[in-house]
Amino acid sequence: MINIRSVNKVYGEGPNAVTALRDINLEVPQGGIYGVVGRSGAGKSTLIRCVNMLETPTSGQVLVDGQDLTQLDEQGLRLARHQIGMIFQHFNLLSSRTVYDNIALPLELMKADSAQIKAAVEPLLELTGLTDKVDHYPSQLSGGQKQRVAIARALATKPKVLLSDEATSALDPHTTRSILELLKNINRELGITILLITHEMEVVKRICDRVALISDGSLIEEDEVGHFFTHP
Ligand code: ADP
Ligand code: ADP
């Protein structure tokens, strides 16, 4: 579902250049939950941001559902991004909008009408357990509730892929587990492929079926989770 081919990423130029990714090759199978782990500064954020072109790779290809995103123009990219939802460590909700209107935002940007928006948002409120919070503002929600809103928003365009950038890193262990359970459900029930980055091995052990380790921009190892953690 996601094919990363020979991707390099260099920030800046000349003496200040930072190589964040070095010849990364990665294949995330359809329907999987795939984890990328590594220390701070290893290149995890850069890698996941290349999968929806929030960062443009310096070279290489990024294919999502067979389409090479590096070859698309702005318009093509806008359409392709409907297939790719993303969630973040700090939720990135709009504080001036209610839960409902946060989830509706991507649909408004697609020029959906209010009936289409309602038809899409209501099942997502149900799925994420937010039905009774629909008129709340982000400041009235707990961290876990905010992340649920962000997850619902990421699913509003019915993506095939969900990208998660340290989605549980700002949450306590109990809330972390409930968010991971939700992600597992979404993967199982909606068949959405999940690519996540984390610095917490516990997250990988709990929900991933495959994992890659990156260090200093290079892919060091890639395996099924069961094998990965039994290595000497
Ligand atoms: P991680 O997510 O694993 O912490 P990052 O992808 O954020 O790693 O960073 C990888 C490397 O690229 C680091 O050396 C970081 O300082 C650098 N980097 C990340 N973003 C930028 C940027 N916008 N400009 C310059 N350097 C960056
Ligand atoms: P997170 O782990 O939540 O992504 P970071 O502190 O790694 O937070 O990065 C926050 C933002 O700053 C990201 O957009 C990243 O690309 C950017 N960034 C990270 N390192 C650098 C850097 N050395 N120079 C410029 N921007 C950077």
mmCIF file of C-alpha atoms and ligand atoms in Angstrom:
data_model
loop_
_atom_site.group_PDB
_atom_site.id
_atom_site.type_symbol
_atom_site.label_atom_id
_atom_site.label_comp_id
_atom_site.label_asym_id
_atom_site.label_seq_id
_atom_site.Cartn_x
_atom_site.Cartn_y
_atom_site.Cartn_z
ATOM 1 C CA MET A 1 0.000 0.000 0.000
ATOM 2 C CA ILE A 2 2.930 2.303 0.761
ATOM 3 C CA ASN A 3 6.166 1.870 -1.185
ATOM 4 C CA ILE A 4 9.131 3.997 -0.273
ATOM 5 C CA ARG A 5 11.859 3.565 -2.880
ATOM 6 C CA SER A 6 15.415 4.840 -2.561
ATOM 7 C CA VAL A 7 14.295 7.932 -0.675
ATOM 8 C CA ASN A 8 16.906 10.482 0.369
ATOM 9 C CA LYS A 9 16.154 13.708 2.174
ATOM 10 C CA VAL A 10 18.634 16.512 2.712
ATOM 11 C CA TYR A 11 17.613 19.690 4.529
ATOM 12 C CA GLY A 12 19.461 22.856 3.561
ATOM 13 C CA GLU A 13 22.515 23.226 1.371
ATOM 14 C CA GLY A 14 26.277 23.462 1.487
ATOM 15 C CA PRO A 15 28.023 23.357 4.861
ATOM 16 C CA ASN A 16 24.694 23.538 6.739
ATOM 17 C CA ALA A 17 23.105 20.583 4.941
ATOM 18 C CA VAL A 18 21.567 17.882 7.157
ATOM 19 C CA THR A 19 20.990 14.449 5.678
ATOM 20 C CA ALA A 20 17.817 13.197 7.373
ATOM 21 C CA LEU A 21 17.141 10.079 5.238
ATOM 22 C CA ARG A 22 19.653 7.891 3.374
ATOM 23 C CA ASP A 23 18.417 5.558 0.652
ATOM 24 C CA ILE A 24 15.343 4.328 2.517
ATOM 25 C CA ASN A 25 13.419 1.400 1.013
ATOM 26 C CA LEU A 26 10.274 0.295 2.797
ATOM 27 C CA GLU A 27 7.104 -1.536 1.865
ATOM 28 C CA VAL A 28 4.000 -1.289 4.023
ATOM 29 C CA PRO A 29 1.536 -4.023 3.047
ATOM 30 C CA GLN A 30 -2.156 -3.244 2.638
ATOM 31 C CA GLY A 31 -4.110 -3.760 5.857
ATOM 32 C CA GLY A 32 -1.044 -3.768 8.082
ATOM 33 C CA ILE A 33 -0.042 -1.746 11.116
ATOM 34 C CA TYR A 34 3.565 -0.799 10.543
ATOM 35 C CA GLY A 35 5.828 0.870 13.085
ATOM 36 C CA VAL A 36 8.981 2.893 12.563
ATOM 37 C CA VAL A 37 11.154 3.285 15.639
ATOM 38 C CA GLY A 38 14.376 5.130 16.351
ATOM 39 C CA ARG A 39 15.917 7.727 18.609
ATOM 40 C CA SER A 40 15.122 11.400 18.526
ATOM 41 C CA GLY A 41 16.712 12.871 15.399
ATOM 42 C CA ALA A 42 16.864 9.488 13.591
ATOM 43 C CA GLY A 43 14.628 10.719 10.780
ATOM 44 C CA LYS A 44 11.234 9.263 11.757
ATOM 45 C CA SER A 45 9.251 12.494 11.361
ATOM 46 C CA THR A 46 10.933 13.261 8.077
ATOM 47 C CA LEU A 47 10.127 9.776 6.784
ATOM 48 C CA ILE A 48 6.437 9.870 7.675
ATOM 49 C CA ARG A 49 6.121 13.447 6.368
ATOM 50 C CA CYS A 50 7.491 12.237 3.033
ATOM 51 C CA VAL A 51 4.566 9.800 2.787
ATOM 52 C CA ASN A 52 2.062 12.627 2.391
ATOM 53 C CA MET A 53 4.575 15.058 0.900
ATOM 54 C CA LEU A 54 4.538 17.481 3.834
ATOM 55 C CA GLU A 55 8.248 17.084 3.058
ATOM 56 C CA THR A 56 9.417 16.486 -0.512
ATOM 57 C CA PRO A 57 12.103 13.800 -0.800
ATOM 58 C CA THR A 58 15.354 15.073 -2.296
ATOM 59 C CA SER A 59 15.347 11.918 -4.442
ATOM 60 C CA GLY A 60 13.455 8.648 -4.692
ATOM 61 C CA GLN A 61 9.805 7.647 -5.038
ATOM 62 C CA VAL A 62 6.892 7.443 -2.617
ATOM 63 C CA LEU A 63 4.011 5.322 -3.884
ATOM 64 C CA VAL A 64 0.673 5.194 -2.097
ATOM 65 C CA ASP A 65 -1.812 2.695 -3.537
ATOM 66 C CA GLY A 66 0.338 2.494 -6.668
ATOM 67 C CA GLN A 67 0.511 6.239 -7.286
ATOM 68 C CA ASP A 68 3.905 7.977 -7.167
ATOM 69 C CA LEU A 69 3.284 11.125 -5.119
ATOM 70 C CA THR A 70 6.616 12.659 -6.142
ATOM 71 C CA GLN A 71 5.310 12.973 -9.722
ATOM 72 C CA LEU A 72 2.094 14.843 -8.891
ATOM 73 C CA ASP A 73 1.383 18.549 -9.303
ATOM 74 C CA GLU A 74 -0.400 20.553 -6.565
ATOM 75 C CA GLN A 75 -3.857 19.569 -7.764
ATOM 76 C CA GLY A 76 -2.947 15.872 -8.041
ATOM 77 C CA LEU A 77 -1.404 15.982 -4.597
ATOM 78 C CA ARG A 78 -4.510 17.564 -3.098
ATOM 79 C CA LEU A 79 -6.598 14.675 -4.420
ATOM 80 C CA ALA A 80 -4.050 12.031 -3.384
ATOM 81 C CA ARG A 81 -4.036 13.401 0.164
ATOM 82 C CA HIS A 82 -7.702 12.421 0.549
ATOM 83 C CA GLN A 83 -6.319 8.867 0.640
ATOM 84 C CA ILE A 84 -3.904 9.710 3.455
ATOM 85 C CA GLY A 85 -5.048 10.808 6.917
ATOM 86 C CA MET A 86 -2.568 11.969 9.523
ATOM 87 C CA ILE A 87 -2.531 12.402 13.311
ATOM 88 C CA PHE A 88 0.056 14.167 15.457
ATOM 89 C CA GLN A 89 1.507 14.218 18.960
ATOM 90 C CA HIS A 90 -0.137 17.562 19.786
ATOM 91 C CA PHE A 91 -3.429 16.850 17.982
ATOM 92 C CA ASN A 92 -3.375 20.060 15.867
ATOM 93 C CA LEU A 93 -7.072 20.837 16.386
ATOM 94 C CA LEU A 94 -8.514 24.271 15.678
ATOM 95 C CA SER A 95 -9.428 25.817 19.022
ATOM 96 C CA SER A 96 -12.140 28.062 17.577
ATOM 97 C CA ARG A 97 -14.069 25.114 16.162
ATOM 98 C CA THR A 98 -16.271 22.569 17.927
ATOM 99 C CA VAL A 99 -15.616 18.831 17.763
ATOM 100 C CA TYR A 100 -18.108 18.536 14.912
ATOM 101 C CA ASP A 101 -16.572 21.390 12.948
ATOM 102 C CA ASN A 102 -13.024 20.106 13.455
ATOM 103 C CA ILE A 103 -14.001 16.724 12.024
ATOM 104 C CA ALA A 104 -15.918 18.411 9.192
ATOM 105 C CA LEU A 105 -12.971 20.585 8.142
ATOM 106 C CA PRO A 106 -11.392 18.309 5.504
ATOM 107 C CA LEU A 107 -14.838 17.805 3.971
ATOM 108 C CA GLU A 108 -15.469 21.547 3.852
ATOM 109 C CA LEU A 109 -12.147 21.944 2.070
ATOM 110 C CA MET A 110 -13.398 19.364 -0.464
ATOM 111 C CA LYS A 111 -16.546 21.489 -0.897
ATOM 112 C CA ALA A 112 -18.868 18.789 0.449
ATOM 113 C CA ASP A 113 -22.370 20.053 1.275
ATOM 114 C CA SER A 114 -23.837 19.962 4.773
ATOM 115 C CA ALA A 115 -25.793 16.740 4.169
ATOM 116 C CA GLN A 116 -22.665 14.954 2.938
ATOM 117 C CA ILE A 117 -20.732 16.296 5.907
ATOM 118 C CA LYS A 118 -23.360 15.095 8.371
ATOM 119 C CA ALA A 119 -23.439 11.644 6.747
ATOM 120 C CA ALA A 120 -19.667 11.361 7.114
ATOM 121 C CA VAL A 121 -19.197 12.936 10.554
ATOM 122 C CA GLU A 122 -21.941 11.118 12.496
ATOM 123 C CA PRO A 123 -20.537 7.597 12.069
ATOM 124 C CA LEU A 124 -17.088 8.932 12.962
ATOM 125 C CA LEU A 125 -18.427 10.433 16.207
ATOM 126 C CA GLU A 126 -19.872 7.015 16.963
ATOM 127 C CA LEU A 127 -16.668 5.171 16.066
ATOM 128 C CA THR A 128 -14.497 7.409 18.232
ATOM 129 C CA GLY A 129 -16.971 7.631 21.137
ATOM 130 C CA LEU A 130 -17.464 11.398 20.868
ATOM 131 C CA THR A 131 -21.194 11.633 20.211
ATOM 132 C CA ASP A 132 -21.888 13.435 23.495
ATOM 133 C CA LYS A 133 -18.964 15.846 22.946
ATOM 134 C CA VAL A 134 -20.052 17.048 19.535
ATOM 135 C CA ASP A 135 -20.558 20.710 20.565
ATOM 136 C CA HIS A 136 -17.520 20.938 22.840
ATOM 137 C CA TYR A 137 -14.457 23.003 22.014
ATOM 138 C CA PRO A 138 -10.960 21.452 22.201
ATOM 139 C CA SER A 139 -10.187 23.344 25.447
ATOM 140 C CA GLN A 140 -13.063 21.442 27.095
ATOM 141 C CA LEU A 141 -11.606 18.030 26.219
ATOM 142 C CA SER A 142 -9.001 15.727 27.766
ATOM 143 C CA GLY A 143 -5.885 14.762 25.795
ATOM 144 C CA GLY A 144 -7.364 11.399 24.839
ATOM 145 C CA GLN A 145 -10.604 13.032 23.665
ATOM 146 C CA LYS A 146 -8.641 15.542 21.597
ATOM 147 C CA GLN A 147 -6.735 12.730 19.921
ATOM 148 C CA ARG A 148 -10.044 10.979 19.184
ATOM 149 C CA VAL A 149 -11.275 14.129 17.450
ATOM 150 C CA ALA A 150 -8.036 14.259 15.471
ATOM 151 C CA ILE A 151 -8.473 10.603 14.481
ATOM 152 C CA ALA A 152 -12.058 11.225 13.360
ATOM 153 C CA ARG A 153 -10.896 14.244 11.346
ATOM 154 C CA ALA A 154 -8.142 12.162 9.736
ATOM 155 C CA LEU A 155 -10.742 9.594 8.659
ATOM 156 C CA ALA A 156 -13.273 12.101 7.302
ATOM 157 C CA THR A 157 -12.135 11.795 3.683
ATOM 158 C CA LYS A 158 -12.251 7.959 3.910
ATOM 159 C CA PRO A 159 -8.520 7.465 3.478
ATOM 160 C CA LYS A 160 -6.841 4.140 2.718
ATOM 161 C CA VAL A 161 -3.846 5.052 4.855
ATOM 162 C CA LEU A 162 -3.512 6.609 8.313
ATOM 163 C CA LEU A 163 -0.175 8.138 9.327
ATOM 164 C CA SER A 164 0.518 8.577 13.028
ATOM 165 C CA ASP A 165 3.357 10.838 14.215
ATOM 166 C CA GLU A 166 3.920 10.016 17.916
ATOM 167 C CA ALA A 167 0.147 10.088 18.469
ATOM 168 C CA THR A 168 0.309 8.754 22.012
ATOM 169 C CA SER A 169 3.506 10.455 23.203
ATOM 170 C CA ALA A 170 1.658 13.244 25.014
ATOM 171 C CA LEU A 171 -0.795 10.861 26.720
ATOM 172 C CA ASP A 172 -0.684 8.922 29.997
ATOM 173 C CA PRO A 173 -0.348 5.098 29.842
ATOM 174 C CA HIS A 174 -4.054 4.401 30.354
ATOM 175 C CA THR A 175 -5.126 6.866 27.649
ATOM 176 C CA THR A 176 -2.366 5.556 25.392
ATOM 177 C CA ARG A 177 -3.829 2.062 25.597
ATOM 178 C CA SER A 178 -7.328 3.267 24.735
ATOM 179 C CA ILE A 179 -6.068 5.225 21.723
ATOM 180 C CA LEU A 180 -4.061 2.188 20.542
ATOM 181 C CA GLU A 181 -7.194 0.044 20.886
ATOM 182 C CA LEU A 182 -9.080 2.569 18.765
ATOM 183 C CA LEU A 183 -6.371 2.477 16.095
ATOM 184 C CA LYS A 184 -6.491 -1.327 16.101
ATOM 185 C CA ASN A 185 -10.271 -1.217 15.618
ATOM 186 C CA ILE A 186 -9.955 1.224 12.763
ATOM 187 C CA ASN A 187 -7.392 -1.023 11.106
ATOM 188 C CA ARG A 188 -9.560 -4.116 11.552
ATOM 189 C CA GLU A 189 -13.026 -2.733 10.871
ATOM 190 C CA LEU A 190 -12.269 -0.200 8.151
ATOM 191 C CA GLY A 191 -9.292 -2.033 6.645
ATOM 192 C CA ILE A 192 -7.141 1.088 6.850
ATOM 193 C CA THR A 193 -3.382 0.588 6.587
ATOM 194 C CA ILE A 194 -1.561 2.342 9.438
ATOM 195 C CA LEU A 195 2.008 3.650 9.397
ATOM 196 C CA LEU A 196 3.128 5.018 12.732
ATOM 197 C CA ILE A 197 6.320 6.439 14.157
ATOM 198 C CA THR A 198 7.133 6.254 17.831
ATOM 199 C CA HIS A 199 10.010 6.260 20.264
ATOM 200 C CA GLU A 200 8.038 3.910 22.545
ATOM 201 C CA MET A 201 8.685 0.186 21.997
ATOM 202 C CA GLU A 202 5.550 -0.541 24.025
ATOM 203 C CA VAL A 203 3.410 1.008 21.275
ATOM 204 C CA VAL A 204 4.992 -1.259 18.673
ATOM 205 C CA LYS A 205 4.582 -4.378 20.804
ATOM 206 C CA ARG A 206 0.936 -3.564 21.413
ATOM 207 C CA ILE A 207 -0.354 -2.932 17.904
ATOM 208 C CA CYS A 208 2.188 -3.305 15.104
ATOM 209 C CA ASP A 209 2.678 -6.393 12.965
ATOM 210 C CA ARG A 210 5.878 -5.154 11.312
ATOM 211 C CA VAL A 211 8.523 -2.715 12.449
ATOM 212 C CA ALA A 212 11.523 -0.881 11.004
ATOM 213 C CA LEU A 213 14.384 0.620 12.981
ATOM 214 C CA ILE A 214 16.036 3.742 11.649
ATOM 215 C CA SER A 215 19.196 5.303 12.966
ATOM 216 C CA ASP A 216 20.914 8.426 11.679
ATOM 217 C CA GLY A 217 18.683 8.418 8.591
ATOM 218 C CA SER A 218 19.379 4.811 7.599
ATOM 219 C CA LEU A 219 17.145 1.773 7.825
ATOM 220 C CA ILE A 220 18.965 -0.660 10.110
ATOM 221 C CA GLU A 221 16.476 -3.479 10.403
ATOM 222 C CA GLU A 222 12.983 -4.462 9.296
ATOM 223 C CA ASP A 223 10.992 -7.470 10.472
ATOM 224 C CA GLU A 224 7.798 -8.912 11.909
ATOM 225 C CA VAL A 225 7.320 -7.610 15.428
ATOM 226 C CA GLY A 226 7.615 -11.117 16.951
ATOM 227 C CA HIS A 227 11.024 -11.658 15.337
ATOM 228 C CA PHE A 228 12.251 -8.118 15.933
ATOM 229 C CA PHE A 229 11.984 -8.351 19.694
ATOM 230 C CA THR A 230 13.466 -11.849 20.017
ATOM 231 C CA HIS A 231 16.749 -10.903 18.339
ATOM 232 C CA PRO A 232 19.805 -11.365 20.583
HETATM 233 P P1 ADP B 1 12.917 12.172 14.455
HETATM 234 O O1 ADP B 1 11.499 12.331 14.038
HETATM 235 O O2 ADP B 1 13.391 10.741 14.413
HETATM 236 O O3 ADP B 1 13.200 12.813 15.769
HETATM 237 P P2 ADP B 1 13.483 14.122 12.377
HETATM 238 O O4 ADP B 1 12.985 13.558 11.092
HETATM 239 O O5 ADP B 1 12.644 15.148 13.065
HETATM 240 O O6 ADP B 1 13.846 12.893 13.372
HETATM 241 O O7 ADP B 1 14.929 14.763 12.144
HETATM 242 C C1 ADP B 1 15.977 14.083 11.432
HETATM 243 C C2 ADP B 1 17.131 15.039 11.275
HETATM 244 O O8 ADP B 1 16.746 16.085 10.377
HETATM 245 C C3 ADP B 1 17.560 15.735 12.550
HETATM 246 O O9 ADP B 1 18.951 15.924 12.476
HETATM 247 C C4 ADP B 1 16.802 17.052 12.514
HETATM 248 O O10 ADP B 1 17.459 18.051 13.249
HETATM 249 C C5 ADP B 1 16.815 17.347 11.016
HETATM 250 N N1 ADP B 1 15.653 18.164 10.573
HETATM 251 C C6 ADP B 1 14.341 17.831 10.695
HETATM 252 N N2 ADP B 1 13.551 18.763 10.152
HETATM 253 C C7 ADP B 1 14.395 19.719 9.689
HETATM 254 C C8 ADP B 1 14.205 20.964 9.000
HETATM 255 N N3 ADP B 1 12.978 21.401 8.692
HETATM 256 N N4 ADP B 1 15.314 21.675 8.672
HETATM 257 C C9 ADP B 1 16.556 21.226 8.970
HETATM 258 N N5 ADP B 1 16.802 20.069 9.598
HETATM 259 C C10 ADP B 1 15.740 19.321 9.953
HETATM 260 P P1 ADP B 2 8.072 16.291 16.614
HETATM 261 O O1 ADP B 2 8.903 15.172 17.188
HETATM 262 O O2 ADP B 2 6.743 16.483 17.286
HETATM 263 O O3 ADP B 2 7.998 16.258 15.115
HETATM 264 P P2 ADP B 2 10.299 18.087 16.529
HETATM 265 O O4 ADP B 2 10.827 18.985 17.592
HETATM 266 O O5 ADP B 2 11.109 16.919 16.090
HETATM 267 O O6 ADP B 2 8.850 17.644 16.985
HETATM 268 O O7 ADP B 2 10.012 18.969 15.215
HETATM 269 C C1 ADP B 2 9.091 20.016 15.212
HETATM 270 C C2 ADP B 2 9.174 20.697 13.852
HETATM 271 O O8 ADP B 2 10.455 21.320 13.682
HETATM 272 C C3 ADP B 2 9.016 19.736 12.669
HETATM 273 O O9 ADP B 2 8.221 20.372 11.683
HETATM 274 C C4 ADP B 2 10.432 19.514 12.162
HETATM 275 O O10 ADP B 2 10.478 19.266 10.758
HETATM 276 C C5 ADP B 2 11.098 20.824 12.505
HETATM 277 N N1 ADP B 2 12.532 20.640 12.820
HETATM 278 C C6 ADP B 2 13.071 19.616 13.539
HETATM 279 N N2 ADP B 2 14.404 19.746 13.618
HETATM 280 C C7 ADP B 2 14.715 20.897 12.950
HETATM 281 C C8 ADP B 2 15.925 21.576 12.654
HETATM 282 N N3 ADP B 2 17.127 21.102 13.052
HETATM 283 N N4 ADP B 2 15.860 22.730 11.953
HETATM 284 C C9 ADP B 2 14.688 23.192 11.538
HETATM 285 N N5 ADP B 2 13.500 22.599 11.759
HETATM 286 C C10 ADP B 2 13.515 21.449 12.448
#
